[in-house]
mmCIF file of C-alpha atoms in Angstrom:
data_model
loop_
_atom_site.group_PDB
_atom_site.id
_atom_site.type_symbol
_atom_site.label_atom_id
_atom_site.label_comp_id
_atom_site.label_asym_id
_atom_site.label_seq_id
_atom_site.Cartn_x
_atom_site.Cartn_y
_atom_site.Cartn_z
ATOM 1 C CA MET A 166 0.000 0.000 0.000
ATOM 2 C CA SER A 167 1.543 3.308 -1.085
ATOM 3 C CA THR A 168 1.686 6.318 1.217
ATOM 4 C CA THR A 169 1.334 9.902 0.042
ATOM 5 C CA LEU A 170 3.182 12.478 2.129
ATOM 6 C CA VAL A 171 1.612 15.879 2.652
ATOM 7 C CA SER A 172 3.785 18.932 3.192
ATOM 8 C CA LEU A 173 3.131 21.200 6.168
ATOM 9 C CA GLU A 174 2.155 23.981 3.771
ATOM 10 C CA SER A 175 -0.423 21.758 2.082
ATOM 11 C CA LEU A 176 -1.751 20.525 5.423
ATOM 12 C CA GLN A 177 -2.073 24.092 6.655
ATOM 13 C CA TYR A 178 -4.190 24.871 3.600
ATOM 14 C CA LEU A 179 -6.339 21.738 4.027
ATOM 15 C CA LEU A 180 -6.998 22.429 7.704
ATOM 16 C CA GLN A 181 -8.949 25.574 6.785
ATOM 17 C CA TYR A 182 -11.603 23.453 5.051
ATOM 18 C CA MET A 183 -11.575 20.445 7.361
ATOM 19 C CA ASP A 184 -14.450 19.647 9.742
ATOM 20 C CA ALA A 185 -13.707 20.946 13.218
ATOM 21 C CA ASN A 186 -14.068 17.509 14.809
ATOM 22 C CA ARG A 187 -11.551 15.988 12.412
ATOM 23 C CA ARG A 188 -9.158 18.757 13.384
ATOM 24 C CA PHE A 189 -9.663 17.917 17.062
ATOM 25 C CA GLU A 190 -8.722 14.303 16.224
ATOM 26 C CA ILE A 191 -5.519 15.463 14.535
ATOM 27 C CA TYR A 192 -4.684 17.575 17.582
ATOM 28 C CA ASN A 193 -5.170 14.616 19.949
ATOM 29 C CA ARG A 194 -3.432 11.983 17.831
ATOM 30 C CA CYS A 195 -0.527 13.999 16.408
ATOM 31 C CA PRO A 196 1.278 16.008 19.112
ATOM 32 C CA SER A 197 3.806 17.277 16.560
ATOM 33 C CA LEU A 198 0.995 18.999 14.609
ATOM 34 C CA ARG A 199 -0.726 20.686 17.542
ATOM 35 C CA ASP A 200 0.873 24.091 17.066
ATOM 36 C CA LEU A 201 0.028 24.013 13.355
ATOM 37 C CA GLU A 202 -3.596 23.025 14.019
ATOM 38 C CA LYS A 203 -4.044 25.835 16.545
ATOM 39 C CA SER A 204 -2.541 28.417 14.166
ATOM 40 C CA VAL A 205 -5.127 27.868 11.409
ATOM 41 C CA PRO A 206 -8.501 29.667 11.834
ATOM 42 C CA LEU A 207 -11.192 27.254 13.046
ATOM 43 C CA LYS A 208 -14.660 27.320 11.486
ATOM 44 C CA ILE A 209 -17.698 25.675 13.108
ATOM 45 C CA GLU A 210 -21.199 25.448 11.642
ATOM 46 C CA SER A 211 -23.002 24.745 14.917
ATOM 47 C CA LEU A 212 -21.700 25.083 18.471
ATOM 48 C CA VAL A 213 -23.787 24.267 21.564
ATOM 49 C CA PHE A 214 -22.743 24.743 25.181
ATOM 50 C CA GLU A 215 -24.707 22.723 27.732
ATOM 51 C CA GLU A 216 -24.191 22.055 31.425
ATOM 52 C CA ARG A 217 -22.068 18.947 30.915
ATOM 53 C CA CYS A 218 -21.694 18.790 27.174
ATOM 54 C CA ILE A 219 -20.196 20.639 24.209
ATOM 55 C CA VAL A 220 -21.693 19.884 20.792
ATOM 56 C CA VAL A 221 -19.611 20.776 17.734
ATOM 57 C CA ASN A 222 -21.493 20.358 14.458
ATOM 58 C CA ASP A 223 -22.817 16.787 14.640
ATOM 59 C CA THR A 224 -20.547 15.554 17.433
ATOM 60 C CA SER A 225 -21.106 15.849 21.183
ATOM 61 C CA TYR A 226 -18.424 15.751 23.867
ATOM 62 C CA LYS A 227 -20.038 14.809 27.188
ATOM 63 C CA LEU A 228 -18.195 14.699 30.480
ATOM 64 C CA GLY A 229 -19.181 12.583 33.472
ATOM 65 C CA ILE A 230 -17.905 10.928 36.644
ATOM 66 C CA ILE A 231 -18.129 7.115 36.593
ATOM 67 C CA GLN A 232 -18.324 4.895 39.693
ATOM 68 C CA LYS A 233 -16.768 1.432 39.503
ATOM 69 C CA TYR A 234 -17.629 -0.818 42.439
ATOM 70 C CA ILE A 235 -14.738 -2.781 43.945
ATOM 71 C CA VAL A 236 -16.792 -4.796 46.436
ATOM 72 C CA GLY A 237 -20.236 -6.246 45.867
ATOM 73 C CA GLU A 238 -22.791 -5.725 43.127
ATOM 74 C CA THR A 239 -23.169 -2.321 41.517
ATOM 75 C CA PRO A 240 -26.517 -0.761 42.541
ATOM 76 C CA LYS A 241 -28.972 -0.377 39.700
ATOM 77 C CA TYR A 242 -29.155 3.412 39.939
ATOM 78 C CA VAL A 243 -25.346 3.683 39.734
ATOM 79 C CA ALA A 244 -25.234 1.316 36.748
ATOM 80 C CA GLU A 245 -27.863 3.426 34.986
ATOM 81 C CA ARG A 246 -25.908 6.605 35.642
ATOM 82 C CA ASN A 247 -22.732 4.987 34.352
ATOM 83 C CA GLU A 248 -24.565 3.796 31.246
ATOM 84 C CA ASN A 249 -25.670 7.385 30.592
ATOM 85 C CA GLY A 250 -22.140 8.731 30.844
ATOM 86 C CA GLY A 251 -21.892 9.275 34.588
ATOM 87 C CA VAL A 252 -22.935 12.169 36.798
ATOM 88 C CA PHE A 253 -22.211 15.769 35.809
ATOM 89 C CA TYR A 254 -20.953 17.010 39.147
ATOM 90 C CA GLU A 255 -17.978 16.432 41.406
ATOM 91 C CA MET A 256 -18.065 13.558 43.923
ATOM 92 C CA ASP A 257 -15.734 12.767 46.763
ATOM 93 C CA ARG A 258 -14.116 9.327 47.026
ATOM 94 C CA TYR A 259 -17.241 8.005 48.771
ATOM 95 C CA GLY A 260 -19.536 8.995 45.893
ATOM 96 C CA ILE A 261 -21.147 11.904 47.732
ATOM 97 C CA MET A 262 -21.817 15.120 45.821
ATOM 98 C CA ASP A 263 -19.191 17.814 46.334
ATOM 99 C CA GLN A 264 -20.293 21.194 44.954
ATOM 100 C CA LEU A 265 -17.741 23.368 46.743
ATOM 101 C CA ASP A 266 -16.165 24.661 43.534
ATOM 102 C CA ALA A 267 -19.165 24.346 41.192
ATOM 103 C CA TRP A 268 -19.797 28.115 41.288
ATOM 104 C CA THR A 269 -16.154 29.169 41.396
ATOM 105 C CA VAL A 270 -15.395 31.290 38.323
ATOM 106 C CA THR A 271 -11.808 30.971 37.091
ATOM 107 C CA PRO A 272 -10.170 33.192 34.429
ATOM 108 C CA GLY A 273 -11.908 32.717 31.071
ATOM 109 C CA ASP A 274 -15.099 31.227 32.524
ATOM 110 C CA ILE A 275 -18.624 32.581 32.082
ATOM 111 C CA GLY A 276 -20.710 32.742 35.240
ATOM 112 C CA ILE A 277 -24.441 33.457 35.272
ATOM 113 C CA GLU A 278 -26.379 33.725 38.522
ATOM 114 C CA LEU A 279 -30.155 33.612 38.845
ATOM 115 C CA GLY A 280 -31.316 36.970 40.143
ATOM 116 C CA GLY A 281 -34.818 37.802 41.390
ATOM 117 C CA GLU A 282 -38.010 35.974 40.518
ATOM 118 C CA PRO A 283 -38.244 34.173 37.150
ATOM 119 C CA TRP A 284 -40.263 35.995 34.510
ATOM 120 C CA ILE A 285 -43.144 33.851 33.246
ATOM 121 C CA GLU A 286 -44.663 34.488 29.812
ATOM 122 C CA ASN A 287 -46.646 31.255 29.484
ATOM 123 C CA GLU A 288 -48.228 30.129 32.764
ATOM 124 C CA ASP A 289 -49.471 26.827 31.293
ATOM 125 C CA ALA A 290 -45.940 25.910 30.242
ATOM 126 C CA TYR A 291 -44.600 26.916 33.654
ATOM 127 C CA ILE A 292 -47.231 24.835 35.484
ATOM 128 C CA GLY A 293 -46.421 21.878 33.243
ATOM 129 C CA THR A 294 -42.749 22.219 34.127
ATOM 130 C CA LEU A 295 -43.597 22.220 37.838
ATOM 131 C CA GLN A 296 -45.744 19.098 37.381
ATOM 132 C CA HIS A 297 -42.862 17.385 35.605
ATOM 133 C CA ASN A 298 -40.524 18.335 38.471
ATOM 134 C CA ILE A 299 -42.961 16.853 40.999
ATOM 135 C CA GLN A 300 -42.956 13.569 39.058
ATOM 136 C CA GLN A 301 -39.157 13.552 39.112
ATOM 137 C CA TYR A 302 -39.092 14.144 42.871
ATOM 138 C CA GLU A 303 -41.594 11.326 43.427
ATOM 139 C CA LEU A 304 -39.413 9.003 41.351
ATOM 140 C CA GLU A 305 -36.381 10.035 43.388
ATOM 141 C CA ILE A 306 -38.196 9.249 46.631
ATOM 142 C CA ALA A 307 -39.239 5.834 45.290
ATOM 143 C CA GLN A 308 -35.595 4.999 44.655
ATOM 144 C CA GLN A 309 -34.412 5.835 48.166
ATOM 145 C CA LEU A 310 -34.679 2.256 49.455
ATOM 146 C CA GLU A 311 -32.464 1.046 46.648
ATOM 147 C CA ARG A 312 -29.931 3.728 47.493
ATOM 148 C CA MET A 313 -29.113 2.331 50.917
ATOM 149 C CA PRO A 314 -25.561 1.574 49.723
ATOM 150 C CA HIS A 315 -25.191 5.329 49.239
ATOM 151 C CA ARG A 316 -26.171 5.898 52.873
ATOM 152 C CA ASN A 317 -23.582 3.272 53.772
ATOM 153 C CA GLN A 318 -20.956 5.341 51.990
ATOM 154 C CA GLU A 319 -21.890 8.367 54.095
ATOM 155 C CA ALA A 320 -21.249 6.276 57.194
ATOM 156 C CA ARG A 321 -17.926 5.045 55.789
ATOM 157 C CA ARG A 322 -16.858 8.632 55.139
ATOM 158 C CA ARG A 323 -17.874 9.642 58.659
ATOM 159 C CA ASP A 324 -15.786 6.803 60.117
ATOM 160 C CA ASN A 325 -12.883 7.465 57.690
ATOM 161 C CA GLN A 326 -13.098 3.938 56.242
ATOM 162 C CA PRO A 327 -12.038 2.953 52.697
ATOM 163 C CA SER A 328 -14.557 3.509 49.917
ATOM 164 C CA ASN A 329 -16.221 0.591 48.134
ATOM 165 C CA TYR A 330 -15.527 1.928 44.649
ATOM 166 C CA GLU A 331 -13.262 3.881 42.330
ATOM 167 C CA HIS A 332 -14.061 6.973 40.301
ATOM 168 C CA PHE A 333 -13.119 7.791 36.716
ATOM 169 C CA VAL A 334 -13.575 10.855 34.548
ATOM 170 C CA GLN A 335 -15.259 9.794 31.302
ATOM 171 C CA ILE A 336 -15.502 11.669 28.018
ATOM 172 C CA THR A 337 -18.198 10.273 25.734
ATOM 173 C CA THR A 338 -17.906 11.358 22.109
ATOM 174 C CA SER A 339 -20.959 10.560 20.008
ATOM 175 C CA LYS A 340 -22.524 11.360 16.642
ATOM 176 C CA ILE A 341 -25.390 10.064 14.526
ATOM 177 C CA VAL A 342 -24.377 8.335 11.279
ATOM 178 C CA HIS A 343 -27.093 6.848 9.057
ATOM 179 C CA GLU A 344 -29.585 7.062 11.958
ATOM 180 C CA GLN A 345 -27.228 5.055 14.179
ATOM 181 C CA GLU A 346 -25.287 6.469 17.116
ATOM 182 C CA GLN A 347 -21.530 6.050 16.955
ATOM 183 C CA LYS A 348 -19.938 6.406 20.359
ATOM 184 C CA THR A 349 -16.390 6.369 21.700
ATOM 185 C CA ILE A 350 -15.510 6.424 25.386
ATOM 186 C CA GLN A 351 -12.310 7.617 27.048
ATOM 187 C CA ARG A 352 -11.763 7.137 30.780
ATOM 188 C CA TYR A 353 -9.138 8.799 32.927
ATOM 189 C CA ILE A 354 -8.047 8.557 36.532
ATOM 190 C CA HIS A 355 -10.164 10.851 38.661
ATOM 191 C CA ASN A 356 -7.332 13.227 39.567
ATOM 192 C CA LYS A 357 -9.160 16.387 38.458
ATOM 193 C CA LYS A 358 -12.394 17.801 39.788
ATOM 194 C CA PHE A 359 -15.355 17.857 37.424
ATOM 195 C CA SER A 360 -14.988 21.614 36.912
ATOM 196 C CA GLU A 361 -11.280 21.216 36.145
ATOM 197 C CA ALA A 362 -11.982 18.432 33.663
ATOM 198 C CA MET A 363 -14.599 20.578 31.883
ATOM 199 C CA LYS A 364 -12.064 23.390 31.749
ATOM 200 C CA GLN A 365 -9.437 21.070 30.275
ATOM 201 C CA LEU A 366 -11.881 19.812 27.631
ATOM 202 C CA ALA A 367 -12.640 23.393 26.579
ATOM 203 C CA ILE A 368 -8.923 24.210 26.436
ATOM 204 C CA VAL A 369 -8.214 21.224 24.180
ATOM 205 C CA LEU A 370 -11.014 22.208 21.795
ATOM 206 C CA PHE A 371 -10.794 25.999 21.791
ATOM 207 C CA GLY A 372 -7.737 27.162 23.705
ATOM 208 C CA GLY A 373 -4.483 28.562 22.327
ATOM 209 C CA ARG A 374 -5.896 29.698 18.994
ATOM 210 C CA SER A 375 -4.291 32.713 17.363
ATOM 211 C CA SER A 376 -7.489 34.001 15.742
ATOM 212 C CA PRO A 377 -11.220 34.117 16.602
ATOM 213 C CA ILE A 378 -13.220 30.920 16.098
ATOM 214 C CA TYR A 379 -15.827 31.461 13.380
ATOM 215 C CA VAL A 380 -19.219 30.038 14.363
ATOM 216 C CA THR A 381 -22.315 30.191 12.184
ATOM 217 C CA GLU A 382 -24.788 29.080 14.882
ATOM 218 C CA PHE A 383 -23.844 29.601 18.532
ATOM 219 C CA ASN A 384 -26.285 28.119 21.082
ATOM 220 C CA PHE A 385 -25.497 28.966 24.697
ATOM 221 C CA ASP A 386 -27.949 26.610 26.421
ATOM 222 C CA CYS A 387 -26.948 27.500 29.997
ATOM 223 C CA GLU A 388 -29.380 29.701 31.923
ATOM 224 C CA ILE A 389 -27.413 29.676 35.175
ATOM 225 C CA GLY A 390 -24.124 28.277 36.413
ATOM 226 C CA VAL A 391 -20.510 28.426 35.276
ATOM 227 C CA THR A 392 -19.399 27.526 31.756
ATOM 228 C CA ARG A 393 -15.725 26.607 31.638
ATOM 229 C CA LEU A 394 -13.709 28.243 28.845
ATOM 230 C CA PRO A 395 -10.032 28.938 28.149
ATOM 231 C CA VAL A 396 -8.565 32.361 28.813
ATOM 232 C CA GLY A 397 -8.691 34.718 25.827
ATOM 233 C CA VAL A 398 -10.951 32.653 23.569
ATOM 234 C CA LYS A 399 -12.992 34.697 21.077
ATOM 235 C CA PHE A 400 -15.873 33.641 18.843
ATOM 236 C CA HIS A 401 -17.027 35.422 15.701
ATOM 237 C CA ILE A 402 -20.751 34.592 15.694
ATOM 238 C CA GLU A 403 -23.428 34.959 13.022
ATOM 239 C CA GLN A 404 -26.447 33.481 14.836
ATOM 240 C CA LEU A 405 -26.768 33.594 18.627
ATOM 241 C CA MET A 406 -29.306 31.581 20.642
ATOM 242 C CA PHE A 407 -29.851 31.292 24.387
ATOM 243 C CA PRO A 408 -32.751 30.552 26.810
ATOM 244 C CA GLY A 409 -31.875 32.823 29.722
ATOM 245 C CA ASP A 410 -32.434 36.434 30.683
ATOM 246 C CA VAL A 411 -31.466 38.682 27.771
ATOM 247 C CA ALA A 412 -29.501 41.429 29.515
ATOM 248 C CA THR A 413 -27.760 39.051 31.935
ATOM 249 C CA THR A 414 -26.736 36.578 29.237
ATOM 250 C CA LEU A 415 -25.535 39.182 26.737
ATOM 251 C CA ASP A 416 -23.429 40.851 29.425
ATOM 252 C CA ALA A 417 -21.934 37.503 30.449
ATOM 253 C CA LEU A 418 -21.109 36.527 26.852
ATOM 254 C CA ALA A 419 -19.609 39.910 25.927
ATOM 255 C CA PRO A 420 -15.968 38.966 26.768
ATOM 256 C CA ILE A 421 -15.953 35.978 24.381
ATOM 257 C CA ILE A 422 -17.813 37.491 21.401
ATOM 258 C CA GLN A 423 -15.608 39.182 18.819
ATOM 259 C CA ASP A 424 -16.662 42.761 18.042
ATOM 260 C CA SER A 425 -16.853 41.883 14.342
ATOM 261 C CA SER A 426 -19.874 39.670 15.152
ATOM 262 C CA TYR A 427 -22.091 42.747 15.513
ATOM 263 C CA PRO A 428 -24.653 43.387 14.289
ATOM 264 C CA LEU A 429 -25.702 39.757 14.639
ATOM 265 C CA LYS A 430 -27.284 38.181 11.585
ATOM 266 C CA GLU A 431 -29.756 36.415 13.864
ATOM 267 C CA LEU A 432 -30.663 36.506 17.558
ATOM 268 C CA CYS A 433 -32.953 33.861 19.057
ATOM 269 C CA ILE A 434 -34.134 34.147 22.674
ATOM 270 C CA SER A 435 -36.712 32.337 24.786
ATOM 271 C CA TYR A 436 -38.570 35.339 26.134
ATOM 272 C CA LEU A 437 -38.588 39.136 26.075
ATOM 273 C CA SER A 438 -39.052 41.145 29.256
ATOM 274 C CA GLY A 439 -38.553 44.603 30.695
ATOM 275 C CA ASP A 440 -36.442 46.872 28.525
ATOM 276 C CA ASP A 441 -34.892 44.038 26.462
ATOM 277 C CA VAL A 442 -36.322 45.396 23.219
ATOM 278 C CA ASN A 443 -34.132 48.507 23.591
ATOM 279 C CA ASN A 444 -30.914 46.563 24.099
ATOM 280 C CA PRO A 445 -28.567 47.693 21.283
ATOM 281 C CA ILE A 446 -27.648 44.108 20.383
ATOM 282 C CA VAL A 447 -31.318 43.117 20.199
ATOM 283 C CA LYS A 448 -32.312 46.169 18.137
ATOM 284 C CA ALA A 449 -29.479 45.687 15.634
ATOM 285 C CA ALA A 450 -30.027 41.968 14.908
ATOM 286 C CA GLY A 451 -31.077 41.277 11.319
ATOM 287 C CA VAL A 452 -33.370 38.402 12.313
ATOM 288 C CA PHE A 453 -34.986 38.357 15.761
ATOM 289 C CA GLU A 454 -36.815 35.297 17.125
ATOM 290 C CA ILE A 455 -38.711 34.781 20.393
ATOM 291 C CA ARG A 456 -39.324 31.082 21.073
ATOM 292 C CA GLU A 457 -41.807 31.104 23.953
ATOM 293 C CA PRO A 458 -45.437 31.813 22.940
ATOM 294 C CA LEU A 459 -46.517 35.417 23.525
ATOM 295 C CA THR A 460 -49.681 36.304 25.423
ATOM 296 C CA ASN A 461 -49.894 39.830 23.961
ATOM 297 C CA VAL A 462 -48.394 39.602 20.503
ATOM 298 C CA LEU A 463 -49.497 43.074 19.346
ATOM 299 C CA GLN A 464 -47.958 44.815 22.345
ATOM 300 C CA THR A 465 -44.682 42.975 21.767
ATOM 301 C CA LEU A 466 -44.478 43.424 17.998
ATOM 302 C CA SER A 467 -45.356 47.115 18.207
ATOM 303 C CA THR A 468 -42.109 47.710 20.108
ATOM 304 C CA ILE A 469 -39.849 45.656 17.822
ATOM 305 C CA THR A 470 -38.116 47.308 14.866
ATOM 306 C CA ASN A 471 -35.988 44.439 13.530
ATOM 307 C CA PRO A 472 -36.504 43.827 9.794
ATOM 308 C CA VAL A 473 -37.213 40.079 10.167
ATOM 309 C CA VAL A 474 -39.049 38.669 13.195
ATOM 310 C CA HIS A 475 -40.296 35.210 14.244
ATOM 311 C CA VAL A 476 -42.709 34.817 17.178
ATOM 312 C CA ALA A 477 -45.309 32.315 18.380
ATOM 313 C CA THR A 478 -48.788 32.948 19.754
ATOM 314 C CA SER A 479 -52.351 31.649 19.749
ATOM 315 C CA LEU A 480 -53.951 33.453 16.800
ATOM 316 C CA THR A 481 -57.497 34.783 17.008
ATOM 317 C CA ASN A 482 -59.715 36.844 14.717
ATOM 318 C CA GLU A 483 -59.162 39.905 16.885
ATOM 319 C CA SER A 484 -55.399 39.529 17.098
ATOM 320 C CA LEU A 485 -55.078 39.071 13.327
ATOM 321 C CA GLU A 486 -57.120 42.184 12.590
ATOM 322 C CA GLU A 487 -55.122 44.193 15.118
ATOM 323 C CA LEU A 488 -51.797 42.976 13.759
ATOM 324 C CA ILE A 489 -52.652 43.757 10.148
ATOM 325 C CA ALA A 490 -54.137 47.155 11.023
ATOM 326 C CA HIS A 491 -51.075 48.074 13.070
ATOM 327 C CA TRP A 492 -48.749 46.947 10.266
ATOM 328 C CA ILE A 493 -50.484 49.239 7.802
ATOM 329 C CA GLU A 494 -50.831 52.180 10.215
ATOM 330 C CA SER A 495 -47.173 52.022 11.228
ATOM 331 C CA ASN A 496 -46.195 51.843 7.542
ATOM 332 C CA ARG A 497 -43.670 49.067 7.995
ATOM 333 C CA PRO A 498 -40.697 49.554 5.618
ATOM 334 C CA VAL A 499 -40.273 47.580 2.407
ATOM 335 C CA GLY A 500 -38.621 44.237 3.139
ATOM 336 C CA ASN A 501 -39.887 43.960 6.719
ATOM 337 C CA GLU A 502 -41.000 40.370 7.263
ATOM 338 C CA TYR A 503 -42.729 39.014 10.367
ATOM 339 C CA THR A 504 -43.629 35.333 10.752
ATOM 340 C CA ILE A 505 -46.107 34.291 13.439
ATOM 341 C CA HIS A 506 -46.227 30.598 14.352
ATOM 342 C CA HIS A 507 -49.605 29.554 15.702
ATOM 343 C CA VAL A 508 -49.726 27.478 18.874
ATOM 344 C CA SER A 509 -52.889 26.034 20.361
ATOM 345 C CA ARG A 510 -54.346 27.718 23.425
ATOM 346 C CA HIS A 511 -53.899 24.313 25.081
ATOM 347 C CA TYR A 512 -50.175 24.312 24.256
ATOM 348 C CA PRO A 513 -48.293 22.238 25.149
ATOM 349 C CA PHE A 514 -49.982 19.840 27.573
ATOM 350 C CA HIS A 515 -53.348 18.985 25.998
ATOM 351 C CA GLU A 516 -54.169 17.232 22.772
ATOM 352 C CA VAL A 517 -56.180 19.131 20.172
ATOM 353 C CA ASP A 518 -57.551 18.203 16.772
ATOM 354 C CA GLN A 519 -54.798 19.751 14.660
ATOM 355 C CA SER A 520 -56.507 19.139 11.324
ATOM 356 C CA ASN A 521 -59.746 20.767 12.497
ATOM 357 C CA GLU A 522 -57.823 23.633 14.058
ATOM 358 C CA GLY A 523 -56.007 24.216 10.755
ATOM 359 C CA HIS A 524 -59.334 24.384 8.920
ATOM 360 C CA ILE A 525 -60.663 26.900 11.450
ATOM 361 C CA LEU A 526 -57.540 29.028 11.077
ATOM 362 C CA ALA A 527 -57.807 29.018 7.281
ATOM 363 C CA ASN A 528 -61.409 30.250 7.475
ATOM 364 C CA LEU A 529 -60.408 32.817 10.067
ATOM 365 C CA MET A 530 -57.668 34.157 7.778
ATOM 366 C CA GLU A 531 -59.996 34.411 4.800
ATOM 367 C CA ASP A 532 -62.703 36.223 6.802
ATOM 368 C CA THR A 533 -60.196 38.642 8.314
ATOM 369 C CA LEU A 534 -58.543 39.474 5.012
ATOM 370 C CA LYS A 535 -61.882 40.022 3.282
ATOM 371 C CA LYS A 536 -62.837 42.542 5.975
ATOM 372 C CA LEU A 537 -59.604 44.376 5.254
ATOM 373 C CA LYS A 538 -60.224 44.315 1.477
ATOM 374 C CA GLY A 539 -57.507 41.796 0.763
ATOM 375 C CA VAL A 540 -57.013 40.662 -2.830
ATOM 376 C CA PRO A 541 -56.354 36.905 -3.108
ATOM 377 C CA ILE A 542 -53.401 35.722 -5.195
ATOM 378 C CA ASP A 543 -53.947 32.035 -4.521
ATOM 379 C CA GLU A 544 -55.207 29.824 -1.674
ATOM 380 C CA GLU A 545 -52.395 30.850 0.690
ATOM 381 C CA ASN A 546 -51.515 34.420 -0.305
ATOM 382 C CA MET A 547 -53.338 37.758 -0.261
ATOM 383 C CA ILE A 548 -52.417 41.372 -0.961
ATOM 384 C CA ILE A 549 -53.618 44.404 1.049
ATOM 385 C CA PRO A 550 -52.797 47.935 -0.182
ATOM 386 C CA MET A 551 -50.750 50.089 2.222
ATOM 387 C CA SER A 552 -49.987 53.180 0.107
ATOM 388 C CA ASP A 553 -49.494 54.183 -3.518
ATOM 389 C CA GLU A 554 -46.006 52.694 -3.357
ATOM 390 C CA THR A 555 -46.289 49.712 -1.005
ATOM 391 C CA ARG A 556 -48.521 46.764 -0.211
ATOM 392 C CA LEU A 557 -48.773 44.093 2.465
ATOM 393 C CA LYS A 558 -48.457 40.494 1.332
ATOM 394 C CA VAL A 559 -50.025 38.016 3.754
ATOM 395 C CA SER A 560 -49.053 34.349 3.386
ATOM 396 C CA TYR A 561 -50.479 31.584 5.563
ATOM 397 C CA GLY A 562 -51.166 27.883 5.895
ATOM 398 C CA PRO A 563 -50.052 24.587 7.475
ATOM 399 C CA PHE A 564 -46.344 23.725 7.170
ATOM 400 C CA PRO A 565 -45.828 26.601 4.710
ATOM 401 C CA GLU A 566 -42.673 27.020 2.660
ATOM 402 C CA PHE A 567 -41.596 30.011 4.762
ATOM 403 C CA ALA A 568 -42.014 27.970 7.985
ATOM 404 C CA PRO A 569 -41.812 24.276 7.005
ATOM 405 C CA TYR A 570 -41.667 22.996 10.611
ATOM 406 C CA SER A 571 -44.640 24.998 11.842
ATOM 407 C CA LYS A 572 -48.057 23.289 11.964
ATOM 408 C CA TRP A 573 -49.643 26.587 10.992
ATOM 409 C CA ALA A 574 -48.123 30.020 10.417
ATOM 410 C CA VAL A 575 -48.791 33.425 8.880
ATOM 411 C CA LYS A 576 -46.255 35.826 7.373
ATOM 412 C CA PHE A 577 -46.491 39.582 6.810
ATOM 413 C CA LEU A 578 -44.218 41.134 4.172
ATOM 414 C CA THR A 579 -44.101 44.724 2.937
ATOM 415 C CA GLU A 580 -43.517 44.829 -0.819
ATOM 416 C CA LEU A 581 -42.858 47.638 -3.258
ATOM 417 C CA ILE A 582 -45.592 48.054 -5.885
ATOM 418 C CA GLU A 583 -44.217 47.802 -9.391
ATOM 419 C CA HIS A 584 -45.749 50.423 -11.696
#
């Protein structure tokens, strides 16, 4: 079998176009090429930060602490945790949670604390979350009898006796290939705390790079807590997504976002509250999306000036008329495009007849647009005059082309009239 040698110059060129995860493999397997790999700008399509996991494109890197029993049979709950990659917090040698450094912010880290009472936009969703939490607590209580070995470990720690098991730090790397999960596991001696291991993982992936890391879609899925990152890392971001408080999260992320990222091409948040709409980063985003369903969509949209907006709400005849009337009265500029994804009033905890609801919505749209003297183009598009120069195009329907994953949506677009 012949071998083709690649010069360092050629490899440096190829690295620019190589998948980020393949580059991480080269870094880990070829120590002599580490400096070269770090010197070439890194490009990532999708980057997600979670509490115990970093997802780069289609590959996740999950960290956990594994317990291996030395004496006796491994309890079922421990075996299940090991099977799922271990626990995502530090444990002492007896297997008891140790959170002393969980909130310690070291240089480079991002720390977000929960301040005040949580803002609730959708009470049904919030109640459903509480009900789910109650079920989890009940399940935890039901498992207490099985966890007697854990209580035994507390006694062993109190009496300074040897532990019954060993701990390992495990990194689980997984990706989906042809609808099948491919997984690799690496285990290390537990000589670093969980927070230190997360820090080391971030350093290996992102640390020591001479230029900003270019990320198309950056999802910071951490509402509270400390995200471990290397000192000096910078990300050039096109699309930013996060579930937490807008002002708090943007302030926390500011040190790691390259100035050239602004204005963001797209900003996606979970909810809007207080004076968020006047935040300069929010106002300047080209596309602005609010994920959680709105209770007062007109009040919210009347304060937003972004050219492209995506929101969700339960549409009614009144809300549609108000939205269209406000759009025309405010003379939205040419090119402004707002998409409203309909969610059932029962969302998300009760079943509804989706097909019947879609039929009702279609009739509702037609009645509303006729009242406003809309001119039909086809079954899913109508035109409403705004001025001598502009018109409002209203598109709607189930799983429409402009919102293929939405069960039903409507889009408003200001167009220039061609004379």
